[in-house]
mmCIF file of C-alpha atoms in Angstrom:
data_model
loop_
_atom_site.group_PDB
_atom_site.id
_atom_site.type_symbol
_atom_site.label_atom_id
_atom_site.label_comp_id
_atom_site.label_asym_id
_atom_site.label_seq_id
_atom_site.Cartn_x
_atom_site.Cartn_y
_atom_site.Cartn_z
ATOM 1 C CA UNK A 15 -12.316 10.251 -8.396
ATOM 2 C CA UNK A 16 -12.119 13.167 -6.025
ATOM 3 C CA UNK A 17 -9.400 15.741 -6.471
ATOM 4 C CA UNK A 18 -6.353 16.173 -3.774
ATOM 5 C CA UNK A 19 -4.554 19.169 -3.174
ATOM 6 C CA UNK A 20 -0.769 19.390 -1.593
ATOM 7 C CA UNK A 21 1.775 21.798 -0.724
ATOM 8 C CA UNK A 22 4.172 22.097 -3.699
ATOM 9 C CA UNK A 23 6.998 21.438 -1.197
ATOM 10 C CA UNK A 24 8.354 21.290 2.526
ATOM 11 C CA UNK A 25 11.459 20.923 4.212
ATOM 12 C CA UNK A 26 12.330 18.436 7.023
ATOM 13 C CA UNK A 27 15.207 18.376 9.589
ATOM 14 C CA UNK A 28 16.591 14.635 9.666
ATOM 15 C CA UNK A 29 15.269 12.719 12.791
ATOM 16 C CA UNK A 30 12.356 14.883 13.366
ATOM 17 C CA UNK A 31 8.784 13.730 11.939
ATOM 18 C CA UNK A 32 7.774 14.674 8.851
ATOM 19 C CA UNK A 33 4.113 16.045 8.764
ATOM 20 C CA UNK A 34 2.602 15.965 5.089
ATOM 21 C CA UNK A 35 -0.897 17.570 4.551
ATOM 22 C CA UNK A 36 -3.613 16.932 1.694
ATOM 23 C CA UNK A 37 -6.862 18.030 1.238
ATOM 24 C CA UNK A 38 -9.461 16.023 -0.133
ATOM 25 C CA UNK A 39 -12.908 18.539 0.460
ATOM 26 C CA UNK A 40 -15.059 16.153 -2.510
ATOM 27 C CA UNK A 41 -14.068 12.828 -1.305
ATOM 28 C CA UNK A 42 -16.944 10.195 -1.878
ATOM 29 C CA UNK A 43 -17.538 7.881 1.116
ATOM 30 C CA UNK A 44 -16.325 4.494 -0.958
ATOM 31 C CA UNK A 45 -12.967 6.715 -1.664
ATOM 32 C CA UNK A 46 -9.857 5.477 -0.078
ATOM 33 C CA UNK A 47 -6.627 7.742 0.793
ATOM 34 C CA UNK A 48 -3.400 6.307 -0.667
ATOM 35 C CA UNK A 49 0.019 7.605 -0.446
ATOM 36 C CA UNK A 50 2.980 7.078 -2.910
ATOM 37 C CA UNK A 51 6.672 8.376 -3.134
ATOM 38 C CA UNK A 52 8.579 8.495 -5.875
ATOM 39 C CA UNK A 53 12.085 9.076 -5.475
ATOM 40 C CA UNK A 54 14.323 10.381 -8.651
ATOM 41 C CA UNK A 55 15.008 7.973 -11.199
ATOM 42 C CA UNK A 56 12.837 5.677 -9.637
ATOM 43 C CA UNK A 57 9.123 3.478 -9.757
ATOM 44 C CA UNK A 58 6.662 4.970 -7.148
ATOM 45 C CA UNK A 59 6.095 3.017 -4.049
ATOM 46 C CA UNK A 60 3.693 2.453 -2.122
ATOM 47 C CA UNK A 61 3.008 3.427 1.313
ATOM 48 C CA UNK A 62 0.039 3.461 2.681
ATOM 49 C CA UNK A 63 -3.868 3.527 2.110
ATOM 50 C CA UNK A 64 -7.022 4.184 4.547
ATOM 51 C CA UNK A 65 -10.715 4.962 4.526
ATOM 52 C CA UNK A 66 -11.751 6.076 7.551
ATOM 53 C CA UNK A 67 -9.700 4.916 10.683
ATOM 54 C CA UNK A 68 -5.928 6.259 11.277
ATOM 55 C CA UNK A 69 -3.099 3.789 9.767
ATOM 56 C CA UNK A 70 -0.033 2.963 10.897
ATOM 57 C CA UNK A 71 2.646 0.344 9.222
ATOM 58 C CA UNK A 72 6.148 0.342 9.324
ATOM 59 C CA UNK A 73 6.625 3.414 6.895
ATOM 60 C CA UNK A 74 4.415 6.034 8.354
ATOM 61 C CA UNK A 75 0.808 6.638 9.941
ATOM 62 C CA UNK A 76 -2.131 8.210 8.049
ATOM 63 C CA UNK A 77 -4.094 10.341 10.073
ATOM 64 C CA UNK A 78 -7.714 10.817 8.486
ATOM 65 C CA UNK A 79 -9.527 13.823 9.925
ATOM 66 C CA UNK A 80 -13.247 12.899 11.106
ATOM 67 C CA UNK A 81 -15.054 13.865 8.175
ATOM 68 C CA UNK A 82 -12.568 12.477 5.652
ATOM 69 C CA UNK A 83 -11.744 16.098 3.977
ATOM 70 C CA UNK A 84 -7.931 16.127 4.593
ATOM 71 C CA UNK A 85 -5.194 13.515 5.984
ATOM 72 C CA UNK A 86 -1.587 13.895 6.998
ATOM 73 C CA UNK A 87 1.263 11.473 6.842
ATOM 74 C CA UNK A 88 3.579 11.313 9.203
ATOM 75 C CA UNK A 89 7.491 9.816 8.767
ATOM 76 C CA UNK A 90 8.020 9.481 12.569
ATOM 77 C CA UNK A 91 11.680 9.688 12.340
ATOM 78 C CA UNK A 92 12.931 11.247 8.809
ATOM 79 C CA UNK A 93 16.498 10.487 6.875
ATOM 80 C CA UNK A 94 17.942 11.982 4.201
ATOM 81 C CA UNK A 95 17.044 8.870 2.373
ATOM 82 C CA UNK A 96 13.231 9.789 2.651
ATOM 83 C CA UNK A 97 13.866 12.546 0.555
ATOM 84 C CA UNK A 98 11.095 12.363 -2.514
ATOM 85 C CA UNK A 99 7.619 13.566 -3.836
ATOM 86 C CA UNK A 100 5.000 12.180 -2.251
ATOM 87 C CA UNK A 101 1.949 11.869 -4.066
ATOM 88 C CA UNK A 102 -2.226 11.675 -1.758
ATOM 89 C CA UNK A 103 -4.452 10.010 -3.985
ATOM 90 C CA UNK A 104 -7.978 9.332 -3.109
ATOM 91 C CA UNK A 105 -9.913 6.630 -5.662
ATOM 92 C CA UNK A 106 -12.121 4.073 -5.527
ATOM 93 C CA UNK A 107 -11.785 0.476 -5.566
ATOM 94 C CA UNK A 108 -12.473 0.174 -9.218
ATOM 95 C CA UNK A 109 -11.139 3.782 -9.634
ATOM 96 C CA UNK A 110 -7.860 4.715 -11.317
ATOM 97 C CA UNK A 111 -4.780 6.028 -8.984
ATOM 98 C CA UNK A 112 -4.328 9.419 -10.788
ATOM 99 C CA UNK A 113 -0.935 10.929 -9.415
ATOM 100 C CA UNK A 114 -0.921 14.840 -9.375
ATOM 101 C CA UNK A 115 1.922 16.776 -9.050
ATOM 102 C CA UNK A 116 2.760 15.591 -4.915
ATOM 103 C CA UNK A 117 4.903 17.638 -2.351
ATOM 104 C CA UNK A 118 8.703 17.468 -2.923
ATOM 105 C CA UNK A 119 9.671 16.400 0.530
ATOM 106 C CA UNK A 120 13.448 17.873 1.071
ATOM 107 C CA UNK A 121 14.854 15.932 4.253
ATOM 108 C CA UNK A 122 18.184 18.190 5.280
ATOM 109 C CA UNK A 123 20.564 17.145 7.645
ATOM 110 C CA UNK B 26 7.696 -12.387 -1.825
ATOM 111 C CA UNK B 27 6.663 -10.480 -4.826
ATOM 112 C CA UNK B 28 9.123 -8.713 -7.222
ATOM 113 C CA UNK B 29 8.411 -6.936 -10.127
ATOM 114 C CA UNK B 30 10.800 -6.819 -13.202
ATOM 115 C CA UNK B 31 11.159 -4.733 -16.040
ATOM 116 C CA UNK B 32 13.951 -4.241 -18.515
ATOM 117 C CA UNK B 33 15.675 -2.584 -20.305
ATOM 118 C CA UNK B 34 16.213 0.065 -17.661
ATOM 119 C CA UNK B 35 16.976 3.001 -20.106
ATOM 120 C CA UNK B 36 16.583 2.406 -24.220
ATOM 121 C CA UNK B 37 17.745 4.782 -26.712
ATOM 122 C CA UNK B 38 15.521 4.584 -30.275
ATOM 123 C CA UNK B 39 15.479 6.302 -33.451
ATOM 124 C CA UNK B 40 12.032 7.388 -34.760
ATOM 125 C CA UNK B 41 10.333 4.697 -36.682
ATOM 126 C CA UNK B 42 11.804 1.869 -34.625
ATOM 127 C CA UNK B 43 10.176 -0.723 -32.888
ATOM 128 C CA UNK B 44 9.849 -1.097 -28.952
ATOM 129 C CA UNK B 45 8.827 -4.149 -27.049
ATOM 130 C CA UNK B 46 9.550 -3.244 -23.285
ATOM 131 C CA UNK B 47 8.939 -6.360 -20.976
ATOM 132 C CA UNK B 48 7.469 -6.866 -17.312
ATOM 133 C CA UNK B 49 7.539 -9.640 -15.127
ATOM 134 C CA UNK B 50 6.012 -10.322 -11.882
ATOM 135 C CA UNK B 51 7.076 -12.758 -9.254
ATOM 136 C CA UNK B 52 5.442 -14.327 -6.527
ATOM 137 C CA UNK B 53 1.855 -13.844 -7.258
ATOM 138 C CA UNK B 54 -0.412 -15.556 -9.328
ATOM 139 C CA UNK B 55 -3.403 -13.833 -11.437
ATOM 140 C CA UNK B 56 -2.381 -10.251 -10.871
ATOM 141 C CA UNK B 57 -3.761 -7.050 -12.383
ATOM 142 C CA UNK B 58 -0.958 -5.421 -14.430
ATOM 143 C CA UNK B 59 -0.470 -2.208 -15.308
ATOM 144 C CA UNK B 60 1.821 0.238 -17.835
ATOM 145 C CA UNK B 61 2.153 4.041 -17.132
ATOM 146 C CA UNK B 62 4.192 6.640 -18.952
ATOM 147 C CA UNK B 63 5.216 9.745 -17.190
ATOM 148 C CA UNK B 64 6.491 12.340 -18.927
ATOM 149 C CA UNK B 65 9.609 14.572 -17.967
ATOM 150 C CA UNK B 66 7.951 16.889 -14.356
ATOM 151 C CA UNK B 67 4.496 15.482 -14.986
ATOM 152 C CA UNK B 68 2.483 12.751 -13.768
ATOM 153 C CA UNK B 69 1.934 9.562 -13.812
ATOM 154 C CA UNK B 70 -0.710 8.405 -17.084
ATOM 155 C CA UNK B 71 -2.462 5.058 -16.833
ATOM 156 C CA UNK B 72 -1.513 3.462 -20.314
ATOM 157 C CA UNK B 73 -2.950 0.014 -20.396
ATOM 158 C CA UNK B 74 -3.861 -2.134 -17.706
ATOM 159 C CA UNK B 75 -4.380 -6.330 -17.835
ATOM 160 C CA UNK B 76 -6.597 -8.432 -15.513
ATOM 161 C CA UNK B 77 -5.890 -11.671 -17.161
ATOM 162 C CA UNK B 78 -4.111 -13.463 -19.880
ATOM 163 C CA UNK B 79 -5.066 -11.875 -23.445
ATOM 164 C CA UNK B 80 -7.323 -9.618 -21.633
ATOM 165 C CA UNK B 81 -5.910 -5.807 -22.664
ATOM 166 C CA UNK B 82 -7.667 -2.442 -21.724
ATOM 167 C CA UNK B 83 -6.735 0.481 -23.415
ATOM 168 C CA UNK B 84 -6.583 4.445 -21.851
ATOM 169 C CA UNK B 85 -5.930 6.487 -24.205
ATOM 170 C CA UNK B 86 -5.478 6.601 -28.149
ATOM 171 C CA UNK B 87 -1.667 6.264 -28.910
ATOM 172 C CA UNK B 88 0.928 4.420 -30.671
ATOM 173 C CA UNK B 89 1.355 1.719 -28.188
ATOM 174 C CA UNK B 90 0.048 -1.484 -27.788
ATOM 175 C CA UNK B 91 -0.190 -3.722 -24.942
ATOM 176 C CA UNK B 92 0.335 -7.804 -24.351
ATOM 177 C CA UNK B 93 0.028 -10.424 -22.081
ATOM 178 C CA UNK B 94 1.044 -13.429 -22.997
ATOM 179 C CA UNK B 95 1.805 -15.465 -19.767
ATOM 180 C CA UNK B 96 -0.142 -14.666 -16.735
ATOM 181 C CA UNK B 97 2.990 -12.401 -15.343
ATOM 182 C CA UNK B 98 3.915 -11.492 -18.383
ATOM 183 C CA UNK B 99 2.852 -7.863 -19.219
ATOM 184 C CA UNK B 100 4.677 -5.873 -22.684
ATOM 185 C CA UNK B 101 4.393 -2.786 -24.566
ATOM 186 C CA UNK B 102 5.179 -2.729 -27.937
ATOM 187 C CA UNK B 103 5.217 -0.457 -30.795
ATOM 188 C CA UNK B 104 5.394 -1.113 -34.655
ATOM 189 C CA UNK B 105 7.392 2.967 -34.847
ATOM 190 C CA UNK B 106 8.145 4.817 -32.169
ATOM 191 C CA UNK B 107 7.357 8.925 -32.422
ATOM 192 C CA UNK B 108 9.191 11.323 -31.322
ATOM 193 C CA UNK B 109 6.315 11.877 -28.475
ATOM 194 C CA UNK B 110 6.834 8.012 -26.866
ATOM 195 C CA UNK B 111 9.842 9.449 -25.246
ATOM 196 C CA UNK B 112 9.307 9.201 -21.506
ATOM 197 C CA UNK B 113 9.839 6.947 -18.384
ATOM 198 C CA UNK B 114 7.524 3.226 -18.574
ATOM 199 C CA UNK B 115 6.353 1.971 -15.690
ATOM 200 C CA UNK B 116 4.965 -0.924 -15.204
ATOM 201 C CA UNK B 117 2.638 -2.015 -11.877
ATOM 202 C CA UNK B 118 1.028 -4.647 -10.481
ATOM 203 C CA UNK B 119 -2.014 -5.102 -8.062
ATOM 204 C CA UNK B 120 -3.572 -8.430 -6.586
ATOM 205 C CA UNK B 121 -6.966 -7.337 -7.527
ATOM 206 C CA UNK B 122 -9.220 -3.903 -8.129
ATOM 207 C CA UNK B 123 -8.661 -1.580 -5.356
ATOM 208 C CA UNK B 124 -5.821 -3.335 -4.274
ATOM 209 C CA UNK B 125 -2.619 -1.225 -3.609
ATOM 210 C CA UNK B 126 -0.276 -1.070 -7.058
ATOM 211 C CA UNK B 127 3.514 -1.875 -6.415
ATOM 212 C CA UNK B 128 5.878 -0.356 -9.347
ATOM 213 C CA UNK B 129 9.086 -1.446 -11.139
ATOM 214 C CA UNK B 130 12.115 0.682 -11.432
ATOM 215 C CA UNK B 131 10.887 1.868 -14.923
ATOM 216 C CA UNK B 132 12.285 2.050 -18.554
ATOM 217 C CA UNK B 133 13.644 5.495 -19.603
ATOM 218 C CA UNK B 134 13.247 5.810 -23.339
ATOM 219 C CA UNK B 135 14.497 8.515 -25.518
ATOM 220 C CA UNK B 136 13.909 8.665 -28.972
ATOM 221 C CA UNK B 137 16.003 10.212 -31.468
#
């Protein structure tokens, strides 16, 4: 499974989007892009996943560049309570989801 | 909807103890199940994972064993527990390969 590589951390103003980038330069074409959080203490969740076309649910959008090398996700509105590490994985279908170390997302008020 | 369980949250064991940590799932039938360890400010490591009853893969060489005796029943056990178990369990489930995983809250363990 193809390597990802993120910030170590950001900082967001609460209300305003939160952009978060990750490159993914050796991504195979049957590799999809998933996104986790984990917030302290806690399980990661899932957010949201994508292969080629942009994503959108009612946690964020995924915005896949054209030839699949990097992505963003975007928290349209962020609250303090988005505040977590958010982990870009890119696998397979019968690949494993291999979390790295993510960006710490601070959201400040 | 689907809920996943897991208990106990946080579990304090001398060395040499047993562990059985437990998972359920709710809401789904046949799932793919999953335990992870992360250790403290590192990532998640795939442990075991389960794609039917009595069916057990293994990851990586360890001290833990995996079993799944109902069909949303997933548990880790140990005969003694090492100093090196200590960590945060999580367990996961997944309708199918390449499916997205959904966690539980996690066991913290600690071992004395």
């Amino acid at each position: 499974d193809a390597k990802t590589t993120q910030p170590p951390s950001m900082d967001c103003a609460e209300g305003r989007a939160a952009n978060l980038p990750c490159n993914h330069s050796t991504i195979s074409g049957n590799e999809y892009v998933y996104w986790y959080r984990q917030i302290h203490s806690q399980g990661p969740q899932y957010i949201i996943h994508g292969l080629k076309n942009n994503e959108t649910n009612e946690m964020a959008s995924l915005i896949i560049t054209e030839d699949r090398k990097s992505s963003t996700l975007i928290l349209p509105h962020a609250t303090l309570r988005d505040t977590a590490v958010y982990y870009c994985i890119v696998k397979s279908n019968t690949g494993k989801l291999i979390f790295g170390q993510g960006t710490t997302l601070q959201v400040k008020p | 909807s689907q809920t996943i369980h897991q208990w106990p949250a946080t579990l304090v064991q001398p060395v040499g103890s047993p562990l059985s940590l437990e998972c359920t799932v709710e809401g789904t039938s046949n799932p793919n199940l999953y335990w992870y360890r992360q250790a403290a400010g590192r990532g998640l490591q795939l442990l075991f994972y389960s794609v039917g009853i009595g069916q057990i893969s293994s990851e990586v060489p360890q001290n833990l064993s995996a079993s799944r005796p109902q069909d949303r029943q997933f548990i880790l056990s140990s005969k003694k527990l090492l100093l090196s178990d200590s960590g945060f369990y999580l367990c996961a489930w997944a309708t199918g390969k390449g499916q997205p995983q959904h966690f539980g809250d996690g066991t913290r363990l600690s071992i004395l």
